[in-house]
Amino acid sequence: GNSVTQMEGPVTLSEEAFLTINCTYTATGYPSLFWYVQYPGEGLQLLLKATKADDKGSNKGFEATYRKETTSFHLEKGSVQVSDSAVYFCALSPLGDYKLSFGAGTTVTVRA
Amino acid sequence: DAMVIQNPRYQVTQFGKPVTLSCSQTLNHNVMYWYQQKSSQAPKLLFHYYDKDFNNEADTPDNFQSRRPNTSFCFLDIRSPGLGDAAMYLCATSRDSYNEQFFGPGTRLTVL
């Protein structure tokens, strides 16, 4: 079956620190990969996506590269801000399928 | 801006009293989804509509029902809410079944 394993949190960082959240997946075929962000009390927002191997998704200073050889899609940001405090979900969608498989989520807190 | 709207943002109901949550979209997407998200967990898909075709997840309790009267609106009905149904309910849409999903802000349901 399809599954996503995400780095466990919570993660606490100082402002301007480097952030990495590890994400690995198990899937048949060539899934699409996503990072969603959820701010307190809000719904999920699509942060970035990649649909094929070696694609790099990027948005708001965040990046993630679809690595088929290591079945990974790690999220990185070079310099975090307090406003990046949120829960981050890695997710996959199998090719031609509607169903999103989510990781457990990683809570990130950035302190000034 | 095209968006997914959920009303109300906060809903309080009594144990066993039916409640309806609403979702509307201006994206003109074919697919609409309902998720349940409990505290500190990933969202769990309850069901989805592809146009008028209803698709129930195998483990969704019978207590949960849905209606989609037209392209723009979708409703979640909880016939007899229990204390365990207190959660955030998220609506999402996608253009087609293999495109990324866009989430609304959620409705937080409290059951007294």
XYZ file of N, CA and C in Angstrom:
672
model
N 0.824 -1.197 0.000
C 0.000 0.000 0.000
C 0.851 1.236 0.000
N 0.180 2.372 -0.023
C 0.860 3.667 -0.024
C 0.984 4.209 1.390
N 2.142 4.741 1.712
C 2.328 5.327 3.039
C 3.388 6.406 3.002
N 3.301 7.286 3.979
C 4.247 8.395 4.111
C 4.780 8.399 5.539
N 6.074 8.473 5.676
C 6.707 8.550 6.986
C 7.400 9.894 7.108
N 7.032 10.605 8.142
C 7.513 11.960 8.314
C 8.300 12.079 9.599
N 9.291 12.948 9.591
C 10.073 13.203 10.785
C 9.151 13.638 11.923
N 9.352 13.050 13.069
C 8.497 13.386 14.200
C 8.929 14.704 14.808
N 7.960 15.432 15.309
C 8.278 16.667 16.005
C 8.046 16.506 17.488
N 7.822 17.585 18.182
C 7.875 18.929 17.606
C 9.294 19.412 17.365
N 9.403 20.341 16.445
C 10.686 20.957 16.127
C 10.623 22.404 16.573
N 11.613 22.813 17.328
C 11.692 24.209 17.795
C 12.991 24.814 17.290
N 12.857 25.963 16.653
C 14.006 26.626 16.034
C 14.017 28.094 16.415
N 15.179 28.694 16.274
C 15.285 30.143 16.396
C 15.098 30.765 15.019
N 14.631 31.995 15.004
C 14.467 32.724 13.747
C 15.784 32.719 12.973
N 15.674 32.605 11.656
C 16.798 32.576 10.710
C 17.543 31.245 10.701
N 17.095 30.276 11.463
C 17.734 28.954 11.429
C 17.316 28.205 10.166
N 18.048 27.130 9.867
C 17.763 26.272 8.717
C 16.797 25.170 9.160
N 15.789 24.939 8.349
C 14.780 23.932 8.669
C 14.832 22.799 7.663
N 14.845 21.576 8.160
C 14.665 20.391 7.334
C 13.636 19.499 7.999
N 12.665 19.051 7.229
C 11.715 18.046 7.700
C 11.807 16.868 6.736
N 12.202 15.719 7.278
C 12.366 14.545 6.429
C 11.034 13.877 6.121
N 10.918 13.400 4.888
C 9.726 12.690 4.449
C 10.150 11.583 3.503
N 9.751 10.369 3.796
C 9.966 9.256 2.875
C 8.635 8.594 2.590
N 8.556 7.915 1.474
C 7.266 7.355 1.076
C 7.439 5.937 0.546
N 6.326 5.233 0.569
C 6.213 3.921 -0.069
C 5.010 3.984 -0.986
N 5.224 3.669 -2.243
C 4.112 3.709 -3.199
C 4.473 2.868 -4.401
N 3.434 2.385 -5.067
C 3.657 1.723 -6.346
C 3.598 2.783 -7.448
N 4.349 2.579 -8.476
C 4.309 3.509 -9.593
C 4.956 4.842 -9.265
N 4.385 5.892 -9.817
C 4.983 7.224 -9.733
C 3.974 8.202 -9.138
N 3.967 8.298 -7.808
C 2.986 9.186 -7.183
C 3.365 10.653 -7.348
N 2.399 11.521 -7.162
C 2.674 12.939 -6.974
C 2.925 13.166 -5.483
N 3.794 14.108 -5.184
C 4.173 14.376 -3.793
C 3.865 15.826 -3.441
N 3.442 16.025 -2.205
C 2.996 17.346 -1.774
C 3.508 17.654 -0.376
N 3.660 18.927 -0.117
C 3.778 19.430 1.247
C 2.627 20.408 1.468
N 1.884 20.138 2.546
C 0.823 21.040 2.979
C 1.230 21.659 4.315
N 0.769 22.887 4.553
C 1.027 23.562 5.818
C -0.306 23.925 6.468
N -0.365 23.766 7.771
C -1.592 24.086 8.515
C -1.229 25.027 9.658
N -1.705 26.265 9.555
C -1.505 27.234 10.623
C -2.562 27.013 11.697
N -2.302 27.422 12.925
C -3.235 27.138 14.029
C -4.669 27.540 13.706
N -5.591 26.608 13.883
C -7.010 26.877 13.691
C -7.449 27.006 12.255
N -6.571 26.678 11.302
C -6.886 26.848 9.894
C -6.908 25.515 9.163
N -7.354 25.561 7.906
C -7.287 24.390 7.057
C -5.896 24.211 6.492
N -5.749 23.218 5.631
C -4.448 22.951 5.021
C -4.255 23.822 3.790
N -3.056 24.314 3.637
C -2.703 25.060 2.428
C -1.630 24.287 1.676
N -1.793 24.186 0.377
C -0.766 23.538 -0.426
C 0.461 24.431 -0.446
N 1.590 23.893 0.011
C 2.832 24.665 0.057
C 3.626 24.470 -1.229
N 3.799 23.210 -1.633
C 4.497 22.920 -2.879
C 4.206 21.495 -3.291
N 4.547 21.201 -4.546
C 4.283 19.859 -5.054
C 5.336 19.481 -6.077
N 5.425 18.175 -6.359
C 6.272 17.659 -7.429
C 5.589 16.430 -8.002
N 5.615 16.306 -9.303
C 4.845 15.234 -9.927
C 5.705 14.163 -10.570
N 7.024 14.389 -10.683
C 7.870 13.336 -11.251
C 9.264 13.439 -10.663
N 10.008 12.367 -10.867
C 11.343 12.263 -10.282
C 12.210 13.457 -10.682
N 12.959 13.957 -9.705
C 13.911 15.068 -9.841
C 13.228 16.434 -9.956
N 11.903 16.462 -9.966
C 11.203 17.753 -9.898
C 11.525 18.412 -8.573
N 11.677 19.732 -8.605
C 11.828 20.490 -7.371
C 10.629 21.414 -7.233
N 9.911 21.266 -6.121
C 8.838 22.199 -5.813
C 9.386 23.295 -4.925
N 8.887 24.523 -5.119
C 9.363 25.621 -4.280
C 8.257 26.660 -4.119
N 8.254 27.280 -2.932
C 7.254 28.303 -2.645
C 7.606 28.962 -1.320
N 7.531 30.254 -1.240
C 7.741 31.014 0.000
C 9.074 30.690 0.657
N 10.091 30.379 -0.113
C 11.402 30.057 0.434
C 11.581 28.591 0.801
N 10.521 27.807 0.726
C 10.582 26.372 0.979
C 10.894 25.640 -0.328
N 11.644 24.523 -0.197
C 11.946 23.695 -1.355
C 11.864 22.228 -0.969
N 11.539 21.393 -1.952
C 11.598 19.948 -1.765
C 11.832 19.324 -3.129
N 12.691 18.298 -3.171
C 13.015 17.629 -4.429
C 12.543 16.190 -4.381
N 11.871 15.785 -5.427
C 11.340 14.419 -5.575
C 12.515 13.509 -5.899
N 12.886 12.665 -4.924
C 14.014 11.753 -5.105
C 13.485 10.328 -5.176
N 13.435 9.805 -6.389
C 12.868 8.461 -6.542
C 13.832 7.393 -6.006
N 15.128 7.646 -6.156
C 16.093 6.612 -5.757
C 16.106 6.399 -4.248
N 15.772 7.448 -3.497
C 15.712 7.328 -2.034
C 14.274 7.420 -1.526
N 13.307 7.452 -2.424
C 11.877 7.614 -2.112
C 11.670 8.670 -1.038
N 12.205 9.853 -1.322
C 12.154 10.921 -0.323
C 11.669 12.226 -0.939
N 11.202 13.109 -0.072
C 10.704 14.432 -0.490
C 10.883 15.360 0.711
N 12.115 15.593 1.078
C 12.424 16.369 2.283
C 12.155 17.853 2.065
N 11.577 18.482 3.058
C 11.268 19.915 2.986
C 12.394 20.714 3.635
N 12.809 21.806 2.984
C 13.887 22.640 3.506
C 13.536 24.113 3.353
N 14.031 24.883 4.324
C 13.985 26.344 4.199
C 15.250 26.894 4.841
N 15.870 27.810 4.157
C 17.176 28.285 4.594
C 17.148 29.206 5.795
N 16.074 29.961 5.967
C 16.035 30.946 7.047
C 14.574 31.117 7.478
N 14.211 30.485 8.584
C 12.802 30.491 8.988
C 12.456 31.775 9.741
N 11.171 32.077 9.703
C 10.622 33.226 10.413
C 9.574 32.736 11.420
N 9.262 33.598 12.362
C 8.244 33.243 13.362
C 6.937 32.849 12.671
N 6.633 33.497 11.564
C 5.388 33.224 10.835
C 5.368 31.848 10.176
N 6.496 31.145 10.169
C 6.531 29.778 9.631
C 6.097 28.735 10.658
N 5.806 29.172 11.853
C 5.326 28.246 12.893
C 3.992 27.653 12.461
N 3.950 26.339 12.354
C 2.775 25.658 11.808
C 3.007 24.153 11.885
N 1.992 23.401 11.428
C 2.150 21.955 11.262
C 2.336 21.685 9.768
N 3.325 20.881 9.433
C 3.648 20.575 8.049
C 3.345 19.102 7.779
N 2.589 18.866 6.707
C 2.208 17.500 6.319
C 2.811 17.171 4.965
N 3.491 16.038 4.902
C 3.915 15.474 3.634
C 2.814 14.530 3.166
N 2.561 14.502 1.866
C 1.472 13.667 1.366
C 1.808 13.158 -0.026
N 1.214 12.046 -0.378
C 1.362 11.529 -1.735
C 0.003 11.177 -2.316
N -0.061 11.232 -3.618
C -1.258 10.855 -4.354
C -0.815 9.933 -5.478
N -1.282 8.687 -5.462
C -0.864 7.760 -6.523
C -1.304 8.258 -7.885
N -0.586 7.870 -8.896
C -0.910 8.305 -10.250
C -2.335 7.906 -10.594
N -3.123 8.876 -11.024
C -4.484 8.589 -11.454
C -5.448 8.299 -10.325
N -5.040 8.561 -9.088
C -5.888 8.252 -7.939
C -6.185 9.538 -7.174
N -7.351 9.566 -6.549
C -7.754 10.755 -5.827
C -7.196 10.802 -4.416
N -6.824 9.662 -3.889
C -6.640 9.570 -2.445
C -5.274 10.100 -2.018
N -5.293 11.041 -1.085
C -4.075 11.555 -0.491
C -3.715 10.696 0.711
N -2.467 10.247 0.762
C -1.945 9.595 1.959
C -1.054 10.606 2.666
N -1.402 10.914 3.901
C -0.669 11.920 4.665
C 0.324 11.285 5.621
N 1.425 12.004 5.844
C 2.264 11.702 6.984
C 1.586 12.188 8.255
N 2.206 11.910 9.376
C 1.598 12.231 10.673
C 1.624 13.722 10.987
N 2.425 14.476 10.253
C 2.535 15.916 10.507
C 3.692 16.224 11.441
N 4.335 17.349 11.194
C 5.437 17.807 12.036
C 5.134 19.222 12.496
N 5.087 19.402 13.809
C 4.830 20.731 14.365
C 6.142 21.490 14.465
N 6.164 22.657 13.850
C 7.352 23.506 13.865
C 7.033 24.796 14.615
N 7.861 25.120 15.572
C 7.735 26.380 16.308
C 9.023 27.168 16.118
N 8.874 28.410 15.654
C 10.029 29.286 15.448
C 9.968 30.390 16.487
N 11.024 30.535 17.237
C 11.083 31.550 18.292
C 11.924 32.736 17.849
N 11.456 33.903 18.239
C 12.171 35.145 17.875
C 13.491 35.260 18.625
N -11.070 36.249 -5.404
C -10.212 35.070 -5.454
C -11.059 33.802 -5.400
N -10.685 32.842 -6.245
C -11.353 31.550 -6.193
C -10.986 30.859 -4.894
N -11.983 30.215 -4.283
C -11.700 29.661 -2.976
C -12.700 28.594 -2.548
N -12.352 27.967 -1.426
C -13.215 26.989 -0.782
C -13.676 27.609 0.538
N -14.974 27.643 0.723
C -15.554 28.335 1.873
C -16.300 27.326 2.727
N -16.088 27.401 4.019
C -16.805 26.511 4.926
C -17.556 27.333 5.963
N -18.788 26.927 6.199
C -19.619 27.581 7.200
C -20.343 26.554 8.060
N -20.493 26.824 9.338
C -19.812 27.885 10.058
C -18.370 27.498 10.352
N -17.575 28.397 10.875
C -16.206 28.049 11.262
C -16.190 27.281 12.575
N -17.149 27.560 13.417
C -17.266 26.867 14.703
C -18.724 26.458 14.868
N -18.930 25.206 15.252
C -20.276 24.674 15.441
C -20.317 23.902 16.748
N -21.304 24.228 17.552
C -21.519 23.499 18.803
C -22.851 22.782 18.692
N -22.860 21.507 19.004
C -24.105 20.750 18.996
C -24.174 19.896 20.245
N -25.349 19.363 20.481
C -25.528 18.490 21.635
C -25.426 17.042 21.201
N -25.052 16.217 22.124
C -24.962 14.781 21.895
C -26.271 14.292 21.264
N -26.187 13.649 20.117
C -27.352 13.076 19.471
C -28.162 14.035 18.623
N -27.832 15.322 18.620
C -28.610 16.283 17.845
C -27.992 16.437 16.454
N -28.777 16.195 15.400
C -28.216 16.252 14.037
C -27.599 17.612 13.730
N -26.539 17.576 12.951
C -25.871 18.817 12.582
C -25.431 18.716 11.125
N -25.454 19.858 10.447
C -25.032 19.930 9.042
C -23.938 20.969 8.887
N -22.871 20.563 8.226
C -21.781 21.475 7.910
C -21.799 21.746 6.411
N -21.415 22.966 6.056
C -21.545 23.411 4.675
C -20.196 23.732 4.044
N -20.091 23.447 2.757
C -18.891 23.786 2.003
C -19.312 24.306 0.632
N -18.699 25.377 0.199
C -18.953 25.861 -1.153
C -17.626 26.206 -1.808
N -17.627 26.198 -3.135
C -16.390 26.475 -3.860
C -16.678 27.336 -5.079
N -15.732 28.208 -5.358
C -15.841 29.051 -6.552
C -14.815 28.629 -7.597
N -14.196 27.468 -7.400
C -13.143 26.994 -8.295
C -13.702 26.207 -9.471
N -14.983 25.856 -9.399
C -15.621 25.031 -10.429
C -14.923 23.678 -10.597
N -14.479 23.122 -9.476
C -13.817 21.829 -9.512
C -14.829 20.703 -9.527
N -14.415 19.582 -10.150
C -15.316 18.441 -10.271
C -15.444 17.646 -8.980
N -14.370 17.624 -8.192
C -14.323 16.728 -7.045
C -14.371 17.528 -5.750
N -15.191 17.058 -4.827
C -15.258 17.651 -3.491
C -15.100 16.546 -2.459
N -14.336 16.858 -1.407
C -13.966 15.874 -0.391
C -14.361 16.387 0.987
N -14.650 15.444 1.877
C -14.805 15.763 3.300
C -13.802 14.936 4.092
N -13.074 15.647 4.977
C -12.106 15.024 5.871
C -12.497 15.317 7.312
N -12.116 14.390 8.168
C -12.195 14.611 9.610
C -10.766 14.686 10.140
N -10.490 15.693 10.956
C -9.160 15.824 11.533
C -9.288 16.004 13.036
N -8.760 15.051 13.760
C -8.736 15.158 15.220
C -7.397 15.747 15.642
N -7.386 16.222 16.854
C -6.249 16.983 17.348
C -4.939 16.238 17.150
N -3.950 16.967 16.581
C -2.593 16.444 16.398
C -2.531 15.230 15.477
N -3.517 15.091 14.609
C -3.512 13.975 13.664
C -3.613 14.483 12.231
N -3.300 13.622 11.307
C -3.493 13.941 9.901
C -4.981 13.862 9.556
N -5.408 14.569 8.536
C -6.813 14.455 8.113
C -7.135 13.042 7.634
N -8.374 12.643 7.876
C -8.848 11.308 7.486
C -10.000 11.503 6.516
N -9.877 10.928 5.336
C -10.911 11.087 4.325
C -12.165 10.317 4.716
N -13.302 11.016 4.663
C -14.589 10.382 4.958
C -15.263 9.904 3.666
N -15.369 10.815 2.697
C -15.952 10.497 1.392
C -15.631 11.603 0.409
N -15.962 11.330 -0.854
C -15.803 12.385 -1.849
C -16.845 12.216 -2.949
N -17.096 13.287 -3.645
C -17.964 13.305 -4.809
C -17.108 13.613 -6.029
N -17.267 12.786 -7.055
C -16.761 13.176 -8.364
C -17.996 13.577 -9.161
N -18.159 14.854 -9.347
C -19.399 15.394 -9.917
C -20.549 14.934 -9.017
N -21.470 14.125 -9.531
C -22.577 13.667 -8.671
C -22.357 12.259 -8.125
N -21.256 11.661 -8.484
C -20.977 10.298 -8.025
C -20.370 10.325 -6.628
N -21.048 9.652 -5.722
C -20.635 9.622 -4.322
C -19.732 8.420 -4.077
N -18.632 8.648 -3.344
C -17.691 7.586 -3.021
C -17.401 7.613 -1.523
N -17.836 6.573 -0.860
C -17.686 6.485 0.589
C -16.436 5.683 0.922
N -15.655 6.146 1.899
C -14.532 5.336 2.361
C -15.081 4.168 3.190
N -14.398 3.050 3.128
C -14.912 1.815 3.744
C -15.114 1.949 5.250
N -14.283 2.762 5.896
C -14.355 2.840 7.355
C -15.092 4.081 7.851
N -15.814 4.752 6.980
C -16.602 5.912 7.405
C -17.889 5.432 8.072
N -18.133 5.862 9.315
C -19.348 5.390 10.009
C -20.619 5.825 9.282
N -21.674 5.012 9.438
C -22.968 5.318 8.812
C -23.575 6.618 9.319
N -23.129 7.052 10.465
C -23.590 8.289 11.082
C -23.272 9.518 10.228
N -22.331 9.378 9.316
C -21.910 10.476 8.461
C -22.508 10.294 7.069
N -23.141 11.371 6.585
C -23.737 11.347 5.260
C -23.318 12.635 4.547
N -23.523 12.640 3.242
C -23.157 13.837 2.495
C -24.144 14.066 1.361
N -24.254 15.314 0.969
C -25.096 15.701 -0.164
C -24.344 16.698 -1.021
N -24.524 16.591 -2.311
C -23.949 17.582 -3.218
C -25.040 17.995 -4.197
N -25.813 19.010 -3.872
C -26.940 19.400 -4.723
C -26.530 20.021 -6.050
N -25.364 20.606 -6.109
C -24.860 21.187 -7.367
C -23.339 21.233 -7.316
N -22.726 21.734 -8.373
C -21.268 21.737 -8.460
C -20.618 22.511 -7.324
N -21.267 23.580 -6.893
C -20.626 24.505 -5.967
C -20.727 24.109 -4.508
N -21.758 23.362 -4.136
C -22.029 23.118 -2.725
C -21.930 21.640 -2.373
N -21.465 21.401 -1.144
C -21.454 20.050 -0.609
C -21.698 20.145 0.892
N -22.507 19.227 1.420
C -22.874 19.263 2.830
C -22.447 17.970 3.509
N -22.067 18.108 4.765
C -21.778 16.961 5.614
C -22.849 16.925 6.692
N -23.574 15.817 6.762
C -24.600 15.632 7.780
C -24.124 14.587 8.772
N -24.188 14.947 10.044
C -23.900 13.982 11.101
C -25.208 13.726 11.812
N -25.711 12.511 11.668
C -27.098 12.240 12.081
C -27.271 12.236 13.592
N -26.325 11.659 14.292
C -26.424 11.571 15.751
C -25.018 11.719 16.321
N -24.585 12.967 16.460
C -23.195 13.189 16.880
C -22.908 12.611 18.255
N -21.782 11.918 18.334
C -21.287 11.453 19.620
C -20.105 12.289 20.054
N -19.684 12.100 21.294
C -18.553 12.877 21.808
C -17.308 12.639 20.968
N -17.186 11.447 20.416
C -16.030 11.106 19.602
C -16.023 11.755 18.234
N -17.099 12.416 17.872
C -17.169 13.103 16.577
C -16.685 14.545 16.652
N -16.349 14.991 17.849
C -15.776 16.331 17.986
C -14.435 16.359 17.270
N -14.305 17.291 16.339
C -13.118 17.322 15.485
C -13.183 18.558 14.605
N -12.130 18.746 13.821
C -12.142 19.726 12.733
C -12.586 18.987 11.484
N -13.537 19.562 10.757
C -13.998 18.956 9.505
C -13.548 19.847 8.355
N -12.807 19.234 7.454
C -12.205 19.962 6.347
C -12.853 19.555 5.033
N -13.188 20.549 4.246
C -13.666 20.319 2.893
C -12.512 20.622 1.935
N -12.411 19.866 0.880
C -11.379 20.115 -0.116
C -11.962 19.898 -1.503
N -11.328 20.486 -2.499
C -11.753 20.294 -3.874
C -10.534 20.025 -4.742
N -10.774 19.383 -5.881
C -9.730 19.249 -6.888
C -10.390 19.264 -8.256
N -9.644 19.733 -9.248
C -10.207 19.831 -10.591
C -10.628 18.459 -11.090
N -9.747 17.522 -10.876
C -10.032 16.147 -11.260
C -9.431 15.252 -10.193
N -9.592 13.961 -10.357
C -9.217 13.064 -9.258
C -7.709 12.931 -9.094
N -6.927 13.417 -10.049
C -5.486 13.266 -9.934
C -4.770 14.606 -9.797
N -5.534 15.665 -9.533
C -4.944 16.986 -9.319
C -4.824 17.287 -7.833
N -4.027 18.284 -7.516
C -3.873 18.640 -6.119
C -5.186 19.128 -5.524
N -5.305 18.921 -4.213
C -6.514 19.293 -3.505
C -6.316 20.647 -2.816
N -7.382 21.433 -2.834
C -7.397 22.739 -2.180
C -8.391 22.669 -1.026
N -7.917 23.066 0.138
C -8.702 22.905 1.349
C -9.362 24.215 1.777
N -10.524 24.073 2.399
C -11.156 25.194 3.060
C -10.576 25.387 4.445
N -11.059 26.416 5.170
C -10.501 26.736 6.487
C -10.947 25.780 7.586
N -11.970 24.962 7.315
C -12.411 23.992 8.301
C -13.542 24.488 9.180
N -14.306 23.546 9.704
C -15.316 23.818 10.737
C -14.947 23.004 11.955
N -14.791 23.697 13.071
C -14.482 22.969 14.314
C -15.787 22.626 15.010
N -16.034 21.350 15.160
C -17.275 20.862 15.767
C -17.030 20.469 17.216
N -17.840 21.012 18.096
C -17.838 20.650 19.512
C -19.138 19.925 19.824
N -19.046 18.806 20.514
C -20.239 18.046 20.899
C -20.330 18.053 22.421
N -21.449 18.597 22.907
C -21.618 18.712 24.367
C -22.442 17.558 24.925
